[in-house]
């Protein structure tokens, strides 16, 4: 069974640009969560999608958005990039409930110059 | 005060030693997770606990809901256990919202 995949793995952008990251969950998993990891703030929850609906959201500005498609694949978008958005963005999938094991993807390393 | 705290922040152990990493939290939780992150970023979910104790190989995780405390134990530590161990809690009041601890960096020396 293939694991969680994320594309691209590495990305360099400049301030003011926007970026879209993609996450393909494990087959059969309907929940996808996104996390941001930085050296200063550690891991932080961005949002979670289930059946194409945002089920929960962390404390991030509106520049961070996401969506989920009918095949459970998810994308997150960051508009008007800032230097502080440089981070490792991780997605994780689980079957359905919060009691199901969560499986993490390898992450997308975003650098904003 | 952070809602999820871990101790120690850094830990160096000799191969074979018994290791304990602690996590304390101040919020109501639905579950507590222990994660392992190796250099390069990959994260593996080790345990999810809502009560009691779980064991997987050389790893044991316990949780005391009343004391809002969890421990991760590694028996017979090995250099391949070197990683950052992260405690995370799912909030009881907010379905699936997760708060992470700062992580404990473990280095096991041969």
Tab-separated table of C-alpha atoms in Angstrom:
chain	number	residue	atom	x	y	z
A	1	UNK	CA	0.000	0.000	0.000
A	2	UNK	CA	1.527	3.340	-1.014
A	3	UNK	CA	2.142	5.873	1.720
A	4	UNK	CA	1.204	9.531	1.859
A	5	UNK	CA	2.854	11.446	-0.945
A	6	UNK	CA	3.514	15.151	-1.181
A	7	UNK	CA	4.566	17.216	-4.147
A	8	UNK	CA	6.758	19.027	-4.702
A	9	UNK	CA	9.354	17.992	-2.131
A	10	UNK	CA	11.284	21.245	-2.365
A	11	UNK	CA	10.205	24.674	-3.497
A	12	UNK	CA	11.798	28.100	-3.625
A	13	UNK	CA	9.628	31.174	-4.004
A	14	UNK	CA	10.016	34.907	-3.506
A	15	UNK	CA	8.059	37.214	-1.241
A	16	UNK	CA	4.655	38.138	-2.591
A	17	UNK	CA	4.259	35.036	-4.743
A	18	UNK	CA	1.752	32.323	-4.058
A	19	UNK	CA	2.297	28.588	-3.799
A	20	UNK	CA	0.198	25.442	-4.004
A	21	UNK	CA	1.250	22.218	-2.310
A	22	UNK	CA	-0.312	18.848	-2.985
A	23	UNK	CA	-0.946	15.835	-0.790
A	24	UNK	CA	-2.175	12.396	-1.842
A	25	UNK	CA	-3.391	10.348	1.121
A	26	UNK	CA	-3.194	6.625	1.578
A	27	UNK	CA	-5.878	4.867	-0.427
A	28	UNK	CA	-9.068	4.620	1.609
A	29	UNK	CA	-8.155	7.482	3.931
A	30	UNK	CA	-10.674	10.299	3.926
A	31	UNK	CA	-9.107	12.696	6.409
A	32	UNK	CA	-6.140	14.892	5.495
A	33	UNK	CA	-4.466	17.287	7.910
A	34	UNK	CA	-1.825	19.903	7.178
A	35	UNK	CA	0.929	21.051	9.522
A	36	UNK	CA	3.669	23.662	9.418
A	37	UNK	CA	7.025	23.043	11.057
A	38	UNK	CA	9.547	25.808	11.692
A	39	UNK	CA	12.607	25.903	13.946
A	40	UNK	CA	11.084	28.705	16.007
A	41	UNK	CA	7.480	27.555	16.400
A	42	UNK	CA	7.866	23.815	16.028
A	43	UNK	CA	4.943	21.870	14.611
A	44	UNK	CA	1.651	23.706	14.263
A	45	UNK	CA	-1.712	22.521	13.011
A	46	UNK	CA	-2.987	24.304	9.919
A	47	UNK	CA	-6.266	22.603	9.014
A	48	UNK	CA	-7.971	19.282	8.504
A	49	UNK	CA	-10.230	18.162	5.683
A	50	UNK	CA	-12.679	15.314	5.639
A	51	UNK	CA	-14.933	14.437	2.723
A	52	UNK	CA	-14.113	17.694	0.925
A	53	UNK	CA	-15.054	19.808	3.966
A	54	UNK	CA	-12.747	21.699	6.276
A	55	UNK	CA	-13.395	20.081	9.622
A	56	UNK	CA	-11.003	22.120	11.723
A	57	UNK	CA	-8.630	25.044	11.420
A	58	UNK	CA	-5.609	26.245	13.349
A	59	UNK	CA	-4.594	29.805	14.109
A	60	UNK	CA	-3.160	30.875	10.791
A	61	UNK	CA	-4.031	33.951	8.701
A	62	UNK	CA	-6.401	33.767	5.771
A	63	UNK	CA	-3.446	33.648	3.363
A	64	UNK	CA	-3.329	29.947	4.187
A	65	UNK	CA	-6.121	27.971	2.593
A	66	UNK	CA	-6.794	24.487	1.457
A	67	UNK	CA	-9.220	22.193	-0.233
A	68	UNK	CA	-9.916	18.532	-0.691
A	69	UNK	CA	-11.109	16.786	-3.796
A	70	UNK	CA	-13.561	13.934	-4.164
A	71	UNK	CA	-10.672	11.430	-4.383
A	72	UNK	CA	-9.430	12.736	-0.983
A	73	UNK	CA	-6.363	14.388	-2.481
A	74	UNK	CA	-5.754	17.734	-0.862
A	75	UNK	CA	-4.027	20.957	-1.761
A	76	UNK	CA	-2.976	23.851	0.382
A	77	UNK	CA	-2.325	27.313	-0.927
A	78	UNK	CA	-0.376	30.159	0.567
A	79	UNK	CA	-0.864	33.565	-1.040
A	80	UNK	CA	1.319	36.656	-0.734
A	81	UNK	CA	4.241	34.703	0.657
A	82	UNK	CA	6.268	36.145	3.514
A	83	UNK	CA	9.778	35.231	4.630
A	84	UNK	CA	8.299	33.674	7.763
A	85	UNK	CA	6.358	31.177	5.670
A	86	UNK	CA	9.605	29.308	5.025
A	87	UNK	CA	8.956	25.958	6.650
A	88	UNK	CA	8.459	22.254	6.224
A	89	UNK	CA	4.817	21.628	5.355
A	90	UNK	CA	3.590	18.196	6.322
A	91	UNK	CA	0.379	16.498	5.498
A	92	UNK	CA	-1.007	13.452	7.216
A	93	UNK	CA	-3.898	11.175	6.453
A	94	UNK	CA	-6.093	8.906	8.532
A	95	UNK	CA	-8.975	6.661	7.716
A	96	UNK	CA	-11.847	8.575	9.318
A	97	UNK	CA	-11.874	9.232	13.037
A	98	UNK	CA	-9.449	11.013	15.320
A	99	UNK	CA	-8.858	7.633	16.954
A	100	UNK	CA	-7.427	6.210	13.730
A	101	UNK	CA	-3.659	6.193	13.307
A	102	UNK	CA	-2.335	9.156	11.370
A	103	UNK	CA	0.274	8.627	8.664
A	104	UNK	CA	2.568	11.461	7.681
A	105	UNK	CA	3.945	12.348	4.288
A	106	UNK	CA	7.603	13.299	3.743
A	107	UNK	CA	6.820	17.005	3.668
A	108	UNK	CA	7.409	19.885	1.285
A	109	UNK	CA	10.307	22.156	2.160
A	110	UNK	CA	9.316	25.705	1.185
A	111	UNK	CA	11.914	28.447	1.129
A	112	UNK	CA	10.781	32.028	0.649
A	113	UNK	CA	13.474	34.478	-0.460
B	1	UNK	CA	3.145	28.623	29.782
B	2	UNK	CA	2.930	26.277	26.792
B	3	UNK	CA	-0.051	23.973	26.684
B	4	UNK	CA	2.157	20.960	25.959
B	5	UNK	CA	5.585	20.646	27.515
B	6	UNK	CA	8.250	17.994	27.211
B	7	UNK	CA	11.313	17.101	29.201
B	8	UNK	CA	14.128	16.779	28.730
B	9	UNK	CA	14.687	19.014	25.713
B	10	UNK	CA	17.828	17.111	24.744
B	11	UNK	CA	19.003	13.681	25.808
B	12	UNK	CA	22.190	11.747	25.134
B	13	UNK	CA	22.309	8.101	26.115
B	14	UNK	CA	24.669	5.169	25.780
B	15	UNK	CA	23.486	2.255	23.695
B	16	UNK	CA	21.523	-0.164	25.854
B	17	UNK	CA	20.287	2.417	28.358
B	18	UNK	CA	16.663	2.745	29.429
B	19	UNK	CA	15.266	6.095	28.293
B	20	UNK	CA	12.285	8.077	29.529
B	21	UNK	CA	10.796	11.149	27.854
B	22	UNK	CA	8.063	13.039	29.640
B	23	UNK	CA	5.118	15.054	28.381
B	24	UNK	CA	2.744	17.183	30.417
B	25	UNK	CA	-0.247	19.128	29.166
B	26	UNK	CA	-2.681	21.632	30.581
B	27	UNK	CA	-5.725	21.232	28.317
B	28	UNK	CA	-8.530	18.726	28.090
B	29	UNK	CA	-7.622	16.116	25.527
B	30	UNK	CA	-9.317	13.437	23.485
B	31	UNK	CA	-6.046	11.600	22.855
B	32	UNK	CA	-2.290	11.958	23.169
B	33	UNK	CA	0.134	11.039	20.406
B	34	UNK	CA	3.814	10.217	20.428
B	35	UNK	CA	5.607	10.914	17.157
B	36	UNK	CA	9.145	10.200	15.996
B	37	UNK	CA	10.909	12.475	13.552
B	38	UNK	CA	14.199	11.478	11.964
B	39	UNK	CA	16.678	13.911	10.394
B	40	UNK	CA	15.296	14.858	6.990
B	41	UNK	CA	11.829	15.428	8.357
B	42	UNK	CA	9.925	12.142	8.070
B	43	UNK	CA	7.447	11.684	10.919
B	44	UNK	CA	6.162	8.369	12.169
B	45	UNK	CA	3.246	8.021	14.518
B	46	UNK	CA	4.376	5.758	17.365
B	47	UNK	CA	1.409	5.669	19.731
B	48	UNK	CA	-2.004	7.134	20.273
B	49	UNK	CA	-3.252	6.950	23.855
B	50	UNK	CA	-6.392	7.955	25.655
B	51	UNK	CA	-5.753	5.883	28.777
B	52	UNK	CA	-3.397	3.348	30.310
B	53	UNK	CA	-0.377	1.930	28.586
B	54	UNK	CA	0.674	0.678	25.164
B	55	UNK	CA	3.727	-1.322	24.103
B	56	UNK	CA	5.272	-1.819	20.709
B	57	UNK	CA	8.581	-3.636	20.565
B	58	UNK	CA	11.052	-1.758	22.768
B	59	UNK	CA	8.771	1.242	23.107
B	60	UNK	CA	6.277	1.740	25.919
B	61	UNK	CA	3.925	4.687	26.318
B	62	UNK	CA	1.866	5.473	29.388
B	63	UNK	CA	-0.635	8.164	30.195
B	64	UNK	CA	-2.140	9.414	33.457
B	65	UNK	CA	-5.229	11.417	32.565
B	66	UNK	CA	-5.765	12.727	36.107
B	67	UNK	CA	-2.221	14.070	36.321
B	68	UNK	CA	-2.211	15.186	32.656
B	69	UNK	CA	1.078	13.442	32.070
B	70	UNK	CA	2.479	10.896	29.665
B	71	UNK	CA	5.808	9.116	29.381
B	72	UNK	CA	7.550	7.410	26.503
B	73	UNK	CA	10.046	4.731	27.484
B	74	UNK	CA	12.649	3.115	25.259
B	75	UNK	CA	14.213	-0.073	26.561
B	76	UNK	CA	17.638	-1.295	25.374
B	77	UNK	CA	18.205	1.883	23.365
B	78	UNK	CA	20.006	1.676	20.036
B	79	UNK	CA	21.672	4.323	17.832
B	80	UNK	CA	18.831	3.963	15.327
B	81	UNK	CA	16.508	5.351	18.035
B	82	UNK	CA	18.265	8.710	17.613
B	83	UNK	CA	15.527	11.109	16.548
B	84	UNK	CA	13.280	13.867	17.822
B	85	UNK	CA	10.327	12.573	19.825
B	86	UNK	CA	7.262	14.769	19.794
B	87	UNK	CA	4.268	14.643	22.078
B	88	UNK	CA	1.009	15.953	20.622
B	89	UNK	CA	-2.491	16.232	22.064
B	90	UNK	CA	-5.841	16.256	20.323
B	91	UNK	CA	-8.103	18.814	21.963
B	92	UNK	CA	-11.280	17.580	23.585
B	93	UNK	CA	-13.132	20.783	22.711
B	94	UNK	CA	-12.087	20.970	19.079
B	95	UNK	CA	-12.358	17.850	17.001
B	96	UNK	CA	-8.999	16.881	15.553
B	97	UNK	CA	-7.203	20.119	16.419
B	98	UNK	CA	-3.754	19.113	17.556
B	99	UNK	CA	-1.206	20.930	19.705
B	100	UNK	CA	2.386	19.773	19.602
B	101	UNK	CA	5.056	19.779	22.252
B	102	UNK	CA	8.480	21.229	21.449
B	103	UNK	CA	10.073	17.817	20.993
B	104	UNK	CA	12.882	15.945	22.722
B	105	UNK	CA	16.050	15.388	20.729
B	106	UNK	CA	17.510	11.975	21.538
B	107	UNK	CA	20.993	10.867	20.597
B	108	UNK	CA	22.045	7.298	21.370
B	109	UNK	CA	25.787	6.749	21.264
B	110	UNK	CA	27.243	3.325	20.438
